[in-house]
XYZ file of C-alpha atoms in Angstrom:
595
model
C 12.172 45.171 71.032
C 9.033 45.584 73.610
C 7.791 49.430 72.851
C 4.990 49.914 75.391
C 2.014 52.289 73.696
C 1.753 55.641 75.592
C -1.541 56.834 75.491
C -1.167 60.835 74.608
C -1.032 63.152 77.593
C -3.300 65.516 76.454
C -6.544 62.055 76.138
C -8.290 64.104 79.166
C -8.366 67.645 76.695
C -9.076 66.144 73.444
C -11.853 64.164 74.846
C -13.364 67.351 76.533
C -12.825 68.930 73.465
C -14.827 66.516 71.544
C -17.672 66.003 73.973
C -17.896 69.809 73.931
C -18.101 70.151 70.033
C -20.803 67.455 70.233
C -23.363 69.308 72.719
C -22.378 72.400 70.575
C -22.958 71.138 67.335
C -26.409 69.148 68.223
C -27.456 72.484 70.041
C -26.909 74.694 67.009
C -28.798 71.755 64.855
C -31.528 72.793 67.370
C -31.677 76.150 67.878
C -31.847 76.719 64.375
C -34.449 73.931 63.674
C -38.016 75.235 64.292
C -39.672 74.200 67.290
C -41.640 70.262 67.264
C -41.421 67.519 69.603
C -38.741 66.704 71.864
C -36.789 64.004 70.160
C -34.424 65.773 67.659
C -35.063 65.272 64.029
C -34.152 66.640 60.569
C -36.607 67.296 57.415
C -37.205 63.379 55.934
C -35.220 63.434 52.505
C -37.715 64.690 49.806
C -39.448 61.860 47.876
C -39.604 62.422 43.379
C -42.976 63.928 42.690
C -43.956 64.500 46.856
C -43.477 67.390 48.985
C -41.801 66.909 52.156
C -43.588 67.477 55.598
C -43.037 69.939 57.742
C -41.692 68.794 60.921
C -44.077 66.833 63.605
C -46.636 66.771 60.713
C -47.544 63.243 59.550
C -50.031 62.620 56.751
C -52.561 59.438 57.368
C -54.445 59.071 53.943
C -56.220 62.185 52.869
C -55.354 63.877 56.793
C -52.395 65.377 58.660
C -51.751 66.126 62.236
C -49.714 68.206 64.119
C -49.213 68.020 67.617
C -50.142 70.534 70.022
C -48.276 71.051 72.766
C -47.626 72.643 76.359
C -44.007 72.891 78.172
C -42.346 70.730 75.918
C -44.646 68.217 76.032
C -47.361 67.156 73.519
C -51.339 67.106 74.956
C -52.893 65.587 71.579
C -52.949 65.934 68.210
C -54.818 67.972 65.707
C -55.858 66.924 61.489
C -56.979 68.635 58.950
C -57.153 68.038 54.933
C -53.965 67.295 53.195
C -52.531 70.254 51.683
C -50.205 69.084 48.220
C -48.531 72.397 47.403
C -47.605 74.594 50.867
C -46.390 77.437 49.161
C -50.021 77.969 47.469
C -52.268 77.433 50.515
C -55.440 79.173 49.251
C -58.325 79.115 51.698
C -57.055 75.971 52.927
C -55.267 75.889 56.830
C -51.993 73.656 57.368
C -52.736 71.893 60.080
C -48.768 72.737 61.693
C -50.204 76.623 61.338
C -53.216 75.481 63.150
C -51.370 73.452 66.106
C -49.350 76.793 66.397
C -52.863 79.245 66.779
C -53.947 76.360 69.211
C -50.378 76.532 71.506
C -50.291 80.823 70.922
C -54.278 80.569 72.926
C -52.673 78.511 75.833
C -49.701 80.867 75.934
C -51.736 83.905 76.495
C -53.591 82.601 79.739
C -50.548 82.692 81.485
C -49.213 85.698 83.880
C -46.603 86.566 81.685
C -48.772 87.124 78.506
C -51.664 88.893 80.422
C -50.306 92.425 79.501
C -50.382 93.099 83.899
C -54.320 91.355 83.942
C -55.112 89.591 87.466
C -53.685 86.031 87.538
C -55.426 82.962 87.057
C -55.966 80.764 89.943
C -55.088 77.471 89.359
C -58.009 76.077 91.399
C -60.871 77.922 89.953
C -59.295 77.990 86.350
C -61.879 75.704 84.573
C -62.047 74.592 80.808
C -65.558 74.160 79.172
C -67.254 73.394 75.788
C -70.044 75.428 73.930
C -71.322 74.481 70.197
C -71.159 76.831 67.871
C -72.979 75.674 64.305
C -72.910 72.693 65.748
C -69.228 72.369 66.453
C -67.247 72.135 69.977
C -65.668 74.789 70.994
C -63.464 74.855 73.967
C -63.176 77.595 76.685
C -61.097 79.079 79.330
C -62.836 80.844 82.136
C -61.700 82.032 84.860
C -62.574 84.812 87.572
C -59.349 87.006 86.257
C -60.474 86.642 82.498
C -63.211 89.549 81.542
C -64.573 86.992 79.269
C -64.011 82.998 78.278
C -60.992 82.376 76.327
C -61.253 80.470 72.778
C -59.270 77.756 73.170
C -59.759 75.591 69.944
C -62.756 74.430 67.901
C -63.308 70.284 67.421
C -63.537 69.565 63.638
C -64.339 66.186 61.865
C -61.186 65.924 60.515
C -60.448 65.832 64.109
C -63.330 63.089 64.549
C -62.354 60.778 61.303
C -58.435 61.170 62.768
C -58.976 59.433 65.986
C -62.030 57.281 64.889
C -64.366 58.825 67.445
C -67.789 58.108 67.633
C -68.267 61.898 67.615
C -66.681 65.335 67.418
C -68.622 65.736 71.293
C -66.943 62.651 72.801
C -63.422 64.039 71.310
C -63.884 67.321 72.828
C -64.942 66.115 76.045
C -61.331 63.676 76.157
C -59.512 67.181 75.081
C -61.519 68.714 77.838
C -60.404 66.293 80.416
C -56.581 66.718 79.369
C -56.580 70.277 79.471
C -58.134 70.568 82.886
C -55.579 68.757 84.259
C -52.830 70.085 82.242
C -53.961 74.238 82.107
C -54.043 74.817 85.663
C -50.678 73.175 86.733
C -48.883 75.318 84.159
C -50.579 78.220 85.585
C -49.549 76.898 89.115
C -46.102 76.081 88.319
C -45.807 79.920 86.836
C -47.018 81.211 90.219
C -43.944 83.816 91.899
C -43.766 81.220 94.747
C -43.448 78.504 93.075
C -40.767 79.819 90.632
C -38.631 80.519 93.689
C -38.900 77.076 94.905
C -37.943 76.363 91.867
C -34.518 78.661 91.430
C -33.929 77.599 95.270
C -33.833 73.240 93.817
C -31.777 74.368 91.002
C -29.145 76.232 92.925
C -29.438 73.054 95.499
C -28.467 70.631 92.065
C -25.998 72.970 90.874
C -24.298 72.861 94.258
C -24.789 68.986 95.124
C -23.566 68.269 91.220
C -19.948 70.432 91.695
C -19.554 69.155 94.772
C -19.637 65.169 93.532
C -17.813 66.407 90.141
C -15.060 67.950 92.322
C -14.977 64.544 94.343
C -14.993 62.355 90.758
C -12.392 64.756 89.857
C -9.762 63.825 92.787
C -10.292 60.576 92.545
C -9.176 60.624 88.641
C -6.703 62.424 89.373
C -5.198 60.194 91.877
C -5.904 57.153 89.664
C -4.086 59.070 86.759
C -0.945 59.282 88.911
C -1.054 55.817 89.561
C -1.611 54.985 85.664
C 1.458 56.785 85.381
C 3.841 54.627 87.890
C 2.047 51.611 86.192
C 3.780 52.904 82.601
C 7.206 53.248 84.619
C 7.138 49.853 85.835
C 6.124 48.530 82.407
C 8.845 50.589 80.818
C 11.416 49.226 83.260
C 9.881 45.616 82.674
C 10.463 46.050 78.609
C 13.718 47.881 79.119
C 15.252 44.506 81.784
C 13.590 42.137 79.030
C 15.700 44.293 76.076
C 18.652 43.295 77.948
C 18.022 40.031 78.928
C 17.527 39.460 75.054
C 20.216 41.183 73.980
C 22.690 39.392 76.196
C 21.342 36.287 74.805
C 21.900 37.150 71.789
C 25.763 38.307 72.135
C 26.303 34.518 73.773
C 24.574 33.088 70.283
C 21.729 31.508 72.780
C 18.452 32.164 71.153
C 16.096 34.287 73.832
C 13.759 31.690 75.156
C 11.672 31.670 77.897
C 11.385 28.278 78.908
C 14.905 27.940 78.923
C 15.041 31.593 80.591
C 12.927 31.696 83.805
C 14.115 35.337 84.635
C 12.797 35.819 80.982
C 9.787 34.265 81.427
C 8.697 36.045 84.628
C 9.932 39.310 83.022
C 7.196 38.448 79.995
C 4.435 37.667 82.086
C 5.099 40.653 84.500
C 4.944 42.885 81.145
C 1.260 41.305 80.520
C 0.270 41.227 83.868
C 1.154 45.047 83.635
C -0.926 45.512 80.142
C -3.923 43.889 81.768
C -3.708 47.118 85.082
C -3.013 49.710 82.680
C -6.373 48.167 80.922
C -8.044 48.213 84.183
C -6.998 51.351 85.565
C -7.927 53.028 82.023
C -11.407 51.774 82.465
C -11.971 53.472 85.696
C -10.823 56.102 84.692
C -13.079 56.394 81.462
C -15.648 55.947 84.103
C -14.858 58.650 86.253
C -14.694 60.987 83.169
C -18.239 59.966 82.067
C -19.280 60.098 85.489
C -18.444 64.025 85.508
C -20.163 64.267 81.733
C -22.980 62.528 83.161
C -23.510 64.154 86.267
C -23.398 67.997 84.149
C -25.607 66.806 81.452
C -28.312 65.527 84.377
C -27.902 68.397 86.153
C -28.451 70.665 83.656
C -31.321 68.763 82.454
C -32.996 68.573 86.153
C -32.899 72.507 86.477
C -34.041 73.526 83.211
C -36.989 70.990 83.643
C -37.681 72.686 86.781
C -38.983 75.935 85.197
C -41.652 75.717 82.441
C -40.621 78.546 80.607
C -37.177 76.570 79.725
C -39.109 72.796 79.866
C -39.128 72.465 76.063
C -35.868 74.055 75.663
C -34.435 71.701 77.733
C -35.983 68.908 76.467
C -35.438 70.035 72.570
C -31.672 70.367 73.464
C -30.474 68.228 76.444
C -32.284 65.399 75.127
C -30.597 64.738 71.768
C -26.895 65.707 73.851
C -28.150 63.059 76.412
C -28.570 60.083 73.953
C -25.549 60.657 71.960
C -23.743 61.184 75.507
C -25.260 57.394 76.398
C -24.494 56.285 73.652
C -21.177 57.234 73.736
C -20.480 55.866 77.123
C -22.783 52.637 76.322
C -20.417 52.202 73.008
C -17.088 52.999 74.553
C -17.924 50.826 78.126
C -18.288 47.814 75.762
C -15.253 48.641 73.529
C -13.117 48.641 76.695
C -14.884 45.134 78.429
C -13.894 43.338 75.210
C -10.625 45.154 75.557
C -10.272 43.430 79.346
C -11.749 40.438 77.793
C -9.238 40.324 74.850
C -6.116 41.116 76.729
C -7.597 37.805 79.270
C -7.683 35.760 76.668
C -4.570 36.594 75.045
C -3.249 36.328 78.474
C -4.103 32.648 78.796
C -3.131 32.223 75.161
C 0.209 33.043 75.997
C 0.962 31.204 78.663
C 1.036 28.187 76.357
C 3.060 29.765 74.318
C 7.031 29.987 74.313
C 7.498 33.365 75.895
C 10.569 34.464 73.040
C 10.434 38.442 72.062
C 8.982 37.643 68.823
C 5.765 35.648 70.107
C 5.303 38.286 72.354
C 5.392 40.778 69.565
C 3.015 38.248 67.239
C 0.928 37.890 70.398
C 0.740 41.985 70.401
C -0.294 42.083 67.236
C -2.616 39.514 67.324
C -4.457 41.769 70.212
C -4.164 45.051 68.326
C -5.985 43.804 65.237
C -8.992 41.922 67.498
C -9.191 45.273 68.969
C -9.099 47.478 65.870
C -11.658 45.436 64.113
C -13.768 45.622 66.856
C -13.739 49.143 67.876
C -15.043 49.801 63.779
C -17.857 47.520 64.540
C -18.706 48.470 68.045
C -18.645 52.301 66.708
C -20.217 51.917 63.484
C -23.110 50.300 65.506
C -23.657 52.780 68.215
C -23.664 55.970 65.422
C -26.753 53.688 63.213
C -28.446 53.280 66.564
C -28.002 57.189 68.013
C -29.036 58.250 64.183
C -31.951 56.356 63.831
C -33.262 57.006 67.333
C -33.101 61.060 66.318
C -34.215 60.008 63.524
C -31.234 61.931 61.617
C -31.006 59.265 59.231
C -34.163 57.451 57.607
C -34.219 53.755 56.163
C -33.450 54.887 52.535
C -30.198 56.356 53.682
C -29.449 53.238 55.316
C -30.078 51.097 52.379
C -28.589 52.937 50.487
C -25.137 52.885 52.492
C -25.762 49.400 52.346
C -25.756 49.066 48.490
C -22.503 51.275 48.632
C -20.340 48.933 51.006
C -22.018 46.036 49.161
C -20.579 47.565 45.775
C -17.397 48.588 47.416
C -16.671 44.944 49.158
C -17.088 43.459 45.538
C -14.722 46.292 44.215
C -11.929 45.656 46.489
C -12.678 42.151 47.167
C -8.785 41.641 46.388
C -8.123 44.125 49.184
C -10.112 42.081 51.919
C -8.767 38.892 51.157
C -5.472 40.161 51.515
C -6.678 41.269 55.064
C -8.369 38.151 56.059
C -5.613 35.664 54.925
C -3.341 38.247 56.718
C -4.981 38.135 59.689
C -5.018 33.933 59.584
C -1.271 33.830 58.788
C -0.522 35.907 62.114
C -2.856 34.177 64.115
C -2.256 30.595 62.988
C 1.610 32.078 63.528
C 2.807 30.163 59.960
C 5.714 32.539 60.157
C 7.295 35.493 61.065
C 9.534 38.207 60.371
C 12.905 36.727 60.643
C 11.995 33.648 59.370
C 12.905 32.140 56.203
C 10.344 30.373 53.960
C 9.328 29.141 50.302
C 6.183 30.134 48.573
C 5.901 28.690 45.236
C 9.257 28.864 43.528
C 9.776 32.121 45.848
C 12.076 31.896 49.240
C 13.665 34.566 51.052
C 13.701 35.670 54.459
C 10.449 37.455 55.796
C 11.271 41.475 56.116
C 8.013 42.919 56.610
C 4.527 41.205 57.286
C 1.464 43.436 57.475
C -2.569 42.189 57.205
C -1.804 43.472 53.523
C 1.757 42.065 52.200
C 4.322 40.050 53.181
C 7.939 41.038 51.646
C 10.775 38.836 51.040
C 14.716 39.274 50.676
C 16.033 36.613 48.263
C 19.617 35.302 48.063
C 20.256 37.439 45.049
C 19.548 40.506 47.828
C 16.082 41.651 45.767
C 13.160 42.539 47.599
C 10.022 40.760 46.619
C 6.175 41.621 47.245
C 3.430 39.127 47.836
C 0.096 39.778 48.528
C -1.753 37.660 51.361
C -4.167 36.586 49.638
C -1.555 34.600 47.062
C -0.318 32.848 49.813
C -1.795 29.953 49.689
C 1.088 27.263 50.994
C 4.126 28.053 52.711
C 7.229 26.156 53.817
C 8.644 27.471 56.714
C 12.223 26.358 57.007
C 13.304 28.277 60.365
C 10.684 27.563 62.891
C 11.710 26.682 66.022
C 14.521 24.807 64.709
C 16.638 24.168 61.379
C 18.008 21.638 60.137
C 21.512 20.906 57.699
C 21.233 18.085 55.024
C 24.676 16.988 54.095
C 25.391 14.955 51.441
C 28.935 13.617 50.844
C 29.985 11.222 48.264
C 32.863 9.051 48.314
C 34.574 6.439 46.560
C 32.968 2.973 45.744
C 35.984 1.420 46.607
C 35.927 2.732 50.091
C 35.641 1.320 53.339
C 31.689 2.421 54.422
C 32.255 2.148 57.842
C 35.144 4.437 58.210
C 33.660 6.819 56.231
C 30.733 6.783 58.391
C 32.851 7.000 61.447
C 35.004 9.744 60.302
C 31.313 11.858 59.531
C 30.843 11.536 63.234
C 33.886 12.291 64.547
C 33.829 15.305 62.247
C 29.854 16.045 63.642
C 30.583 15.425 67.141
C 33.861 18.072 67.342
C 31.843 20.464 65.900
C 28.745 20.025 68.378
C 31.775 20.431 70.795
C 33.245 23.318 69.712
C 32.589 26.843 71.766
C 31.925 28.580 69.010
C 29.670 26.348 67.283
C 28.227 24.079 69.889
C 25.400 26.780 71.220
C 24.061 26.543 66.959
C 24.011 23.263 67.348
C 21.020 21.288 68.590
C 21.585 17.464 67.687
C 23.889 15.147 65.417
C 23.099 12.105 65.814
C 19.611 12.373 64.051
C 20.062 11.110 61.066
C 23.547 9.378 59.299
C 23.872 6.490 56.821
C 24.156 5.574 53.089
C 21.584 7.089 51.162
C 22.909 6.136 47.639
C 25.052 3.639 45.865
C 25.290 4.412 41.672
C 28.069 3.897 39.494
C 29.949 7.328 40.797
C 30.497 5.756 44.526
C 28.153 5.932 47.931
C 26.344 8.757 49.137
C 26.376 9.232 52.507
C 23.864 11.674 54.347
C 23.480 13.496 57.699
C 21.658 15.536 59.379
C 22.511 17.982 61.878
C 19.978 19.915 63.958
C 20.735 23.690 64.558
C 18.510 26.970 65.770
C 16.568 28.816 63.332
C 18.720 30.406 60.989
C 22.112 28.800 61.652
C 21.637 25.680 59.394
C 23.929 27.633 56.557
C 26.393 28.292 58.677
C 26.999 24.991 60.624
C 26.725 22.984 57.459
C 29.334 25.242 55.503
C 31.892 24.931 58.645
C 30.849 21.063 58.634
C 31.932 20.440 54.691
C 35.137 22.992 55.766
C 36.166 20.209 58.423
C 34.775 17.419 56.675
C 37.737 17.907 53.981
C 40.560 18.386 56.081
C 39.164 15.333 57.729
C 38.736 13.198 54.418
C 42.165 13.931 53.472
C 43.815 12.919 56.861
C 41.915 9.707 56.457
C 42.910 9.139 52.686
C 39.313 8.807 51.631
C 38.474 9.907 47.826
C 35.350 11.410 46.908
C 33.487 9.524 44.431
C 33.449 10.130 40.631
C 31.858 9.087 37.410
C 33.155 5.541 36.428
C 33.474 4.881 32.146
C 33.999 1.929 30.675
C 35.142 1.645 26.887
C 34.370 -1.626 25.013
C 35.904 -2.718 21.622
C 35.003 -5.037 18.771
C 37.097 -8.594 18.596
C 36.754 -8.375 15.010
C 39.180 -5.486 14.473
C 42.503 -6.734 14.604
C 44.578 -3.980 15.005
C 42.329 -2.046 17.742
C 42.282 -5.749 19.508
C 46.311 -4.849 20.235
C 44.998 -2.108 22.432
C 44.247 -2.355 25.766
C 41.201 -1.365 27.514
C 41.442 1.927 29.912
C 39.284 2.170 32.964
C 38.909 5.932 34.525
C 37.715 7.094 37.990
């Protein structure tokens, strides 16, 4: 019977809900995190006999660095000495505590840490250098500062880090960044320039409801039609149930070549599969439309204000790839979904369009999708984990060597799978069908990608795994045949006998009852045997899958009645006995013959 899949009415809320939980979860992971650079990442696993870094601290050699940065976004990095054992610092400096004193002396030149001092001006803010014991020192200075502000001090660990010539050519590049950099932070923290900044965000906020109320309708309207689309496809399997069925109580087996209402029923129900597929897809794209829209949005406004620049990089970001990753992922699961229910489509159409290819066909589709949906998945979480670098390279091997061990463990299991997969898409049989594996026949009950399980004569249920199947004789596909063998006397007349086996064929290919199981009698009728016991005669009749038992037990039924009208004796064992010449009184015998 066609079942069409219903997709679960509540998709829209448990996909909300799981987008949701994902910008929750990743924003916890950062709020808790301590602050560093903009792409999200966790502590690197520690390493036997090494301490691990801090984060945005990497160690060169005998150096580390730390970034130093401004509104999310780094300026340059600092080095100093390696430091082995953090938790016993002596008179040593980490260089991450250093980065920090650098970023807490650009923090304080702004309005909001000036404890109500003038504000800088942006224009006449200027940032110099001054050697102290012959190191640079950069300033702040500025016609609202009382005096020039300490900004940092240029070491040689600074020097050796970037190969400069000098520690005076490194301050003077540090110079140049934070001249540009200082005074359009200071600008951008100005009170007019903060409302031109609310007034873009409240323009965003407005411009992204109103286009996420738009998407909205339109899903909405598309959803309505996905839902006529499942009526008519429900309608479609329900006529083709019938059509079937009424086959069935006629004895015709459901065919649609021999069936064009059938047929057009079966491709209508594809034709049907391949909209819902479509309309599914727009849809999905509507829905990550909205997502997308929010998440930019929100990104766009808190970029707008400084204050919130890091914040909103440190936690829209990591939201933002998993989000397009998500949509990347799932837009390429559903194209091979189109693509898949195309080809299976085509594939089809050269097919006989029966109930049970349909439902092989189905299945067929499902497991081309299910296998691909693990690898498209399993691909996009590597690629969003190693791009937050959530996950390094050891991890990675290492779940390597685990699905390497595991494959070998249940190697069993996946060649039960594969030679699963094979048997349904080669089509060697089906459930219904009767076949002989081995010294094993029975007719198919269940077939899986796992096991296949047979009923046997004797009414016992037997279990064979795929991956033992390696030859199988499939004696109801498409058609069945009955081999009769009949043996008659030796004294009989051939050709009668022969004649009588057709008569007897040909009423029964005629009969009401019987004619629709019958395909062809003439295929096959003649002597096959002479031996000592008579003539064997053998025919073959041609039936529908399944019926062969049948038709050949009412053919031996008929063929009796008919033997006897005719006076023709079945054939038995001949013996002869033989006597010596030499015994007299056994010579007065005679000699018996028996048939």
């Amino acid at each position: 019977m066609l079942k069409p899949r219903f997709w679960p009415l509540n998709r829209r809320r448990r996909s909300l809900l799981l987008a949701s939980l994902t910008l929750l979860a990743v924003a916890t992971i950062q709020l808790v995190r301590p602050s560093g650079p903009a792409v999200a990442q966790f502590l690197p696993l520690p390493v036997p006999g090494d301490e691990p870094l801090p984060v945005n601290v990497e160690r060169r050699g005998t150096l580390e660095s730390a970034g130093v940065q401004l509104d999310g976004q780094e300026l340059f990095r600092v080095a100093s000495p390696v430091v082995l054992n953090r938790a016993e610092v002596g008179t040593q400096l980490p260089v991450e505590v250093r980065a920090r004193q650098i970023e807490a002396n650009l923090r304080r030149l702004f309005p909001a840490d000036q404890a109500g001092g003038t504000p800088l001006n942006p224009e006449t803010l200027e940032v110099v250098i001054q050697t102290i014991d012959n190191y640079p020192v950069l300033f702040a200075q500025d016609a609202g500062l009382a005096q020039p502000r300490v900004l940092l001090t240029v070491t040689d660990t600074d020097a050796q880090y970037h190969v400069a010539s000098s520690k005076q050519v490194l301050a003077e590049e540090w110079q140049e960044i934070l001249q540009q950099e200082l005074p359009q932070a200071v600008a951008q923290r100005q009170p007019e320039a903060q409302r031109e900044q609310f007034i873009a965000a409240v323009q965003v906020v407005a411009a992204t409801l109103v286009l996420s109320l738009m998407l909205f309708a339109l899903r909405v309207g598309l959803g309505r039609f996905e839902q006529r689309l499942h009526q008519r496809r429900t309608a479609e399997s329900a006529l083709i149930d019938a059509q079937i069925h009424q086959a069935r109580e006629f004895g015709q087996a459901p065919h649609g070549h021999q069936d064009p209402q059938l047929r057009h029923g079966l491709y209508q129900h594809l034709r049907l599969e391949h909209q819902l597929q479509a309309v599914r897809l727009v849809r999905w794209l509507l829905f990550w439309g909205i997502v997308s829209l929010g998440a930019i949005s929100l990104a766009y406004s808190l970029n707008l204000f400084p204050q919130t620049r890091q914040f909103a990089q440190t936690i829209v970001l990591a939201p933002v790839v998993i989000l397009l990753t998500w949509f990347v992922v799932g837009l390429s699961d559903r194209l091979i979904n189109l693509a898949v229910d195309r080809f299976i489509q085509k594939y089809a159409k050269g097919q006989p369009m029966t109930s049970t290819n349909l439902q092989r066909i189905h299945t067929i589709a499902q497991v081309i999708k299910g296998v691909k949906t693990v690898v498209v998945y399993i691909i996009g979480l590597i690629w969003v984990l190693q791009w937050l670098n959530l996950v390094p390279g050891s991890v990675l091997a290492l779940g390597t060597l685990v699905a390497l061990v595991l494959s070998f463990a249940a190697q069993n299991l996946v060649k039960d799978l594969v030679n699963g997969f094979l048997i349904l898409l080669e089509d060697q049989f089906r459930i219904g069908d009767v076949i002989k594996v081995g010294d094993i026949d029975g007719f198919v009950e269940n077939l899986n990608l796992r096991v296949t399980q047979l009923r046997n004569p004797a009414g016992e249920l037997i279990t064979l795994p795929n991956s033992s199947i390696d030859h199988v004789r499939n004696m109801t596909r498409h058609w069945s045949r009955a081999t009769l063998d009949v043996e008659v006397a030796y004294t009989t007349d051939v050709n009668h006998a022969l004649a009588v086996m057709r008569e007897t064929a040909d009423e029964l290919a005629a009969d009401p009852e019987w004619g629709p199981k019958i395909l062809d009698t003439r295929e096959f009728l003649g002597v096959q045997e002479i031996s000592h016991s008579g003539i064997l005669i053998r025919i073959w009749i041609k039936t529908v899958p399944l019926k062969q038992w049948l038709v050949g037990m009412e053919f031996r039924r008929r063929l009796k009645m008919a033997l006897d009208r005719h006076r023709i004796a079945i054939g038995s064992p001949r013996q002869v006995w033989l006597h010596d010449d030499s015994e007299v009184a056994e010579s007065s015998r005679p000699t018996y013959s028996l048939d």
